[in-house]
Amino acid sequence: MLVIELILALLKGRADNAPVPVRLSAAALDTSRPPETAVREWLIGHLIQTYQVPKSSARALVAARMVLPVIDGLDEMDTAKDPSYASRGAQTVRACNAYLDGAAKASMVLTCRSRQYQALEKSHEWVREAAHVELRPVGLPKARAFLSERVSDDSRWQSVLTAMRRGGNRPLAAALSTPWRLTLAAMVYDQRDPETGAYLRDPGELTMATLDTQHKIRDHLLSLLIPAVTTVNRSPYSAHHVHRWLSSLARYLNANTPTESRPIRMVGGRPLSAYDLALHELWPLAGVRLPRALTAIFSALPSFALGIYVYSTSSPRPEITKISVSICFMLIQFCITWTFFWPSTYKIRLPSLLTPTGRLRVTLGIALGLIGGLASAVLYKATGDALNWLTLTLGSGLGGGLSVGLIAGLMARDYSPTRPHKVAGSSIVAGLASGLAIGLMLLLIILPTGKHEDLTTTLAVGLFAGLTLGFLRGLAGWRYVALLLCTRRWNTEWLPWRLGIFLDRCYKMGLIRIAGSAYQFRHRELQEYLARLPAA
């Protein structure tokens, strides 16, 4: 669906002779690349990852300048008040200039706070030949006109409209000088009872003497937002719980925000986002060690279970060699999982089989199975059995290889912007599917070489080995499960069990938005408010 929407948008852009805008976060730009290729390669990679556009098509679209990059957050790349020539912000500006000065005419939108951009200009870095558009406060006449047209009964707002005239209530005029706060005020004070139609709040509250600063008015409006949207949308979650859970997430994001006295927070060589709420990357909220330790324990359980099974079925004495092998695999799996900080997300996607990469994976899987089947046949014949080794090779190798090849061909990286609440679950399903496919291949290869009385042991080995290897493919999803276990009601940070469903509900209520495969708070002011004032 995303690819179809993008193609339709691109076709419309071609018809209108205008590029299609694609939003990008400035923090994700790799400033270590040469400036002349940084933005181009970044944009191509974004189209491939987010929209699953084939690499050749992505390069052609970018080369034809049919994609308009909208780069957001230039001011958030550096913590210093006066960024130097070597700062990340300055490097980004140079990369943008190199993209604009390419062989073909290009367009770009770059957003930045005025103060930070002026600081870059002092170091003689700015976007060349660019039109500067600066957001200004909404004037009083336009603010009054917006409220009069937006609300259902403007007679209820007369005290507010009168106070917003020149020389009137200056804190109120300053507080309602942005589109965000004007919309917020209209939303919370125009709310009506679903059954009786009675208005739930009086907008005259905004003129109270206690609200004598624009910051107090801002916080007052934000305090009413969550109760308003939970009532209107008949949320299954109470306003108190929504506030508390979102506050935990907001505090985590604000702790990742760099300041002059606090550098960028790094975990596993990667900076933690101060805006994105990606489920499979939220685990540092519960600490750097505990979620990884729990995930490592999960990954070692199949090997541990195999060791217990071998010990309990061995007679008259335990098979020390098999138990030792299980323990070694358990330790290796634990160490690999512990040291793997940022696993990728995967999903099973049928169209992947139609891509060159998918077909190559199927071919390699079948080839791997045939090689294993051939080795199995040679080993079986070496024991003196007269079974036709060619039949054994094709039977076990082709069957096992086909199962692994199909799963490998169906697997795809998951960057879908329309379903971020399902990314973690899809990764677990994809991991289990790949593990079962590997286990099936091992069974089809090993089973003919074993003795009939070892059938149960062979089945156990194939199953547990497949689950162990498949766990690594679904590691991102299991890391999310570890986060949920670490954020229960008795912990400092409490989050709901179905965190993805909760965030999706908040998205539908208008509290957060979707950005790629992550969620973001609808406005920075809402995030900062929730971080400062958690629910009691």
Tab-separated table of C-alpha atoms in Angstrom, residues 132-315:
chain	number	residue	atom	x	y	z
A	132	HIS	CA	14.058	32.298	4.146
A	133	VAL	CA	10.571	31.772	5.569
A	134	GLU	CA	10.257	32.650	9.230
A	135	LEU	CA	7.253	31.796	11.358
A	136	ARG	CA	5.895	34.822	13.169
A	137	PRO	CA	3.342	35.031	16.004
A	138	VAL	CA	-0.285	35.025	14.914
A	139	GLY	CA	-1.637	38.569	15.014
A	140	LEU	CA	-4.601	39.421	17.211
A	141	PRO	CA	-7.087	39.986	14.342
A	142	LYS	CA	-6.221	36.650	12.749
A	143	ALA	CA	-6.321	34.854	16.101
A	144	ARG	CA	-9.794	36.234	16.847
A	145	ALA	CA	-10.968	35.366	13.335
A	146	PHE	CA	-9.690	31.811	13.706
A	147	LEU	CA	-11.540	31.273	16.993
A	148	SER	CA	-14.743	32.803	15.651
A	149	GLU	CA	-14.720	30.487	12.623
A	150	ARG	CA	-13.428	27.392	14.435
A	151	VAL	CA	-15.787	27.201	17.452
A	152	SER	CA	-19.423	26.180	17.220
A	153	ASP	CA	-20.809	29.096	19.299
A	154	ASP	CA	-18.664	32.223	19.285
A	155	SER	CA	-20.968	33.973	21.758
A	156	ARG	CA	-19.435	31.805	24.509
A	157	TRP	CA	-16.030	33.211	23.574
A	158	GLN	CA	-16.848	36.910	23.786
A	159	SER	CA	-14.866	37.443	26.996
A	160	VAL	CA	-11.837	35.799	25.384
A	161	LEU	CA	-12.219	37.681	22.090
A	162	THR	CA	-12.565	40.984	23.950
A	163	ALA	CA	-9.481	40.262	26.089
A	164	MET	CA	-7.480	39.547	22.936
A	165	ARG	CA	-7.857	43.061	21.556
A	166	ARG	CA	-4.965	45.490	21.440
A	167	GLY	CA	-4.139	46.723	24.938
A	168	GLY	CA	-6.189	43.935	26.539
A	169	ASN	CA	-5.029	40.775	28.256
A	170	ARG	CA	-1.400	40.576	27.096
A	171	PRO	CA	-0.577	37.156	28.626
A	172	LEU	CA	-3.609	35.668	26.900
A	173	ALA	CA	-2.723	37.301	23.592
A	174	ALA	CA	0.847	35.991	23.850
A	175	ALA	CA	-0.310	32.494	24.842
A	176	LEU	CA	-2.701	32.242	21.877
A	177	SER	CA	-0.245	33.587	19.298
A	178	THR	CA	0.612	30.169	17.790
A	179	PRO	CA	-1.561	27.898	15.615
A	180	TRP	CA	-0.917	24.989	18.001
A	181	ARG	CA	-2.277	26.766	21.080
A	182	LEU	CA	-5.203	28.300	19.201
A	183	THR	CA	-6.217	24.844	18.010
A	184	LEU	CA	-5.680	23.484	21.521
A	185	ALA	CA	-7.913	26.135	23.078
A	186	ALA	CA	-10.685	25.566	20.547
A	187	MET	CA	-10.455	21.807	21.016
A	188	VAL	CA	-10.692	21.655	24.805
A	189	TYR	CA	-13.259	24.438	25.294
A	190	ASP	CA	-15.558	23.491	22.434
A	191	GLN	CA	-16.009	19.958	23.760
A	192	ARG	CA	-19.610	18.883	24.385
A	193	ASP	CA	-21.293	16.067	26.254
A	194	PRO	CA	-21.928	13.205	23.788
A	195	GLU	CA	-25.450	12.619	25.131
A	196	THR	CA	-26.820	16.024	26.166
A	197	GLY	CA	-24.770	18.309	23.921
A	198	ALA	CA	-23.931	20.573	26.853
A	199	TYR	CA	-20.545	22.297	26.768
A	200	LEU	CA	-18.191	20.800	29.342
A	201	ARG	CA	-15.965	23.834	29.923
A	202	ASP	CA	-16.315	27.601	29.894
A	203	PRO	CA	-13.674	29.403	27.758
A	204	GLY	CA	-13.984	32.353	30.157
A	205	GLU	CA	-11.563	30.411	32.407
A	206	LEU	CA	-8.758	31.676	30.173
A	207	THR	CA	-9.313	35.210	31.493
A	208	MET	CA	-9.030	34.259	35.177
A	209	ALA	CA	-6.691	36.377	37.283
A	210	THR	CA	-4.680	33.323	38.317
A	211	LEU	CA	-3.624	32.761	34.708
A	212	ASP	CA	-1.458	35.866	34.637
A	213	THR	CA	1.391	34.573	32.404
A	214	GLN	CA	1.416	32.913	29.005
A	215	HIS	CA	3.231	29.901	30.490
A	216	LYS	CA	0.447	29.342	33.011
A	217	ILE	CA	-2.131	29.571	30.243
A	218	ARG	CA	-0.104	27.134	28.135
A	219	ASP	CA	0.106	24.597	30.968
A	220	HIS	CA	-3.586	25.087	31.750
A	221	LEU	CA	-4.540	24.216	28.154
A	222	LEU	CA	-2.209	21.235	28.074
A	223	SER	CA	-3.640	19.927	31.343
A	224	LEU	CA	-7.092	19.795	29.718
A	225	LEU	CA	-5.983	18.111	26.490
A	226	ILE	CA	-5.802	14.487	27.671
A	227	PRO	CA	-9.145	14.561	29.589
A	228	ALA	CA	-10.768	16.114	26.518
A	229	VAL	CA	-9.548	13.623	23.924
A	230	THR	CA	-10.137	10.573	26.139
A	231	THR	CA	-13.755	11.653	26.653
A	232	VAL	CA	-14.470	12.491	23.024
A	233	ASN	CA	-12.900	9.291	21.694
A	234	ARG	CA	-14.402	7.085	24.434
A	235	SER	CA	-10.960	5.812	25.291
A	236	PRO	CA	-10.726	2.480	27.138
A	237	TYR	CA	-7.931	4.069	29.192
A	238	SER	CA	-8.618	6.635	31.899
A	239	ALA	CA	-7.183	10.138	31.511
A	240	HIS	CA	-5.030	9.522	34.601
A	241	HIS	CA	-3.437	6.399	33.131
A	242	VAL	CA	-2.900	8.037	29.730
A	243	HIS	CA	-1.182	10.969	31.417
A	244	ARG	CA	0.976	8.746	33.589
A	245	TRP	CA	2.104	6.410	30.796
A	246	LEU	CA	2.832	9.219	28.373
A	247	SER	CA	4.729	11.035	31.127
A	248	SER	CA	7.056	8.037	31.525
A	249	LEU	CA	7.779	8.093	27.811
A	250	ALA	CA	8.223	11.870	27.759
A	251	ARG	CA	10.695	11.782	30.662
A	252	TYR	CA	12.719	9.142	28.828
A	253	LEU	CA	12.861	11.246	25.658
A	254	ASN	CA	13.782	14.402	27.572
A	255	ALA	CA	16.575	12.513	29.349
A	256	ASN	CA	17.998	11.765	25.897
A	257	THR	CA	17.884	15.415	24.842
A	258	PRO	CA	21.406	16.898	24.849
A	259	THR	CA	22.038	20.166	26.675
A	260	GLU	CA	25.087	22.338	27.247
A	261	SER	CA	25.883	20.419	30.422
A	262	ARG	CA	24.740	16.986	29.221
A	263	PRO	CA	26.111	15.341	26.064
A	264	ILE	CA	24.154	13.144	23.714
A	265	ARG	CA	23.237	9.885	25.453
A	266	MET	CA	24.874	6.948	23.657
A	267	VAL	CA	24.089	3.235	24.033
A	268	GLY	CA	25.906	0.614	21.996
A	269	GLY	CA	27.522	3.252	19.806
A	270	ARG	CA	24.190	4.816	18.809
A	271	PRO	CA	22.691	8.103	20.068
A	272	LEU	CA	19.315	7.673	21.749
A	273	SER	CA	16.492	9.577	20.101
A	274	ALA	CA	14.957	12.544	21.915
A	275	TYR	CA	11.761	12.382	19.813
A	276	ASP	CA	11.107	8.900	18.375
A	277	LEU	CA	9.205	6.184	20.233
A	278	ALA	CA	10.102	3.008	18.319
A	279	LEU	CA	8.860	0.007	20.292
A	280	HIS	CA	11.844	-2.219	19.533
A	281	GLU	CA	14.278	0.562	20.504
A	282	LEU	CA	12.632	1.713	23.737
A	283	TRP	CA	14.318	-0.889	25.940
A	284	PRO	CA	16.955	1.565	27.394
A	285	LEU	CA	14.016	3.178	29.234
A	286	ALA	CA	14.244	0.270	31.702
A	287	GLY	CA	18.035	0.439	31.956
A	288	VAL	CA	20.910	-0.562	29.735
A	289	ARG	CA	21.594	-3.962	31.360
A	290	LEU	CA	18.366	-5.515	32.671
A	291	PRO	CA	16.427	-5.775	29.345
A	292	ARG	CA	19.513	-7.200	27.615
A	293	ALA	CA	20.023	-9.701	30.413
A	294	LEU	CA	16.404	-10.874	30.232
A	295	THR	CA	16.615	-11.214	26.440
A	296	ALA	CA	19.851	-13.190	26.755
A	297	ILE	CA	18.165	-15.526	29.252
A	298	PHE	CA	15.237	-16.006	26.848
A	299	SER	CA	17.632	-16.885	24.035
A	300	ALA	CA	19.428	-19.497	26.164
A	301	LEU	CA	16.224	-21.289	27.222
A	302	PRO	CA	15.971	-23.612	24.139
A	303	SER	CA	19.537	-24.870	24.689
A	304	PHE	CA	18.839	-25.254	28.404
A	305	ALA	CA	15.650	-27.203	27.676
A	306	LEU	CA	17.566	-29.447	25.272
A	307	GLY	CA	20.157	-30.168	27.955
A	308	ILE	CA	17.423	-31.059	30.459
A	309	TYR	CA	15.784	-33.342	27.899
A	310	VAL	CA	19.015	-35.174	27.115
A	311	TYR	CA	19.756	-35.570	30.823
A	312	SER	CA	16.302	-36.938	31.606
A	313	THR	CA	16.200	-39.407	28.680
A	314	SER	CA	19.747	-40.736	28.952
A	315	SER	CA	19.977	-44.227	30.450
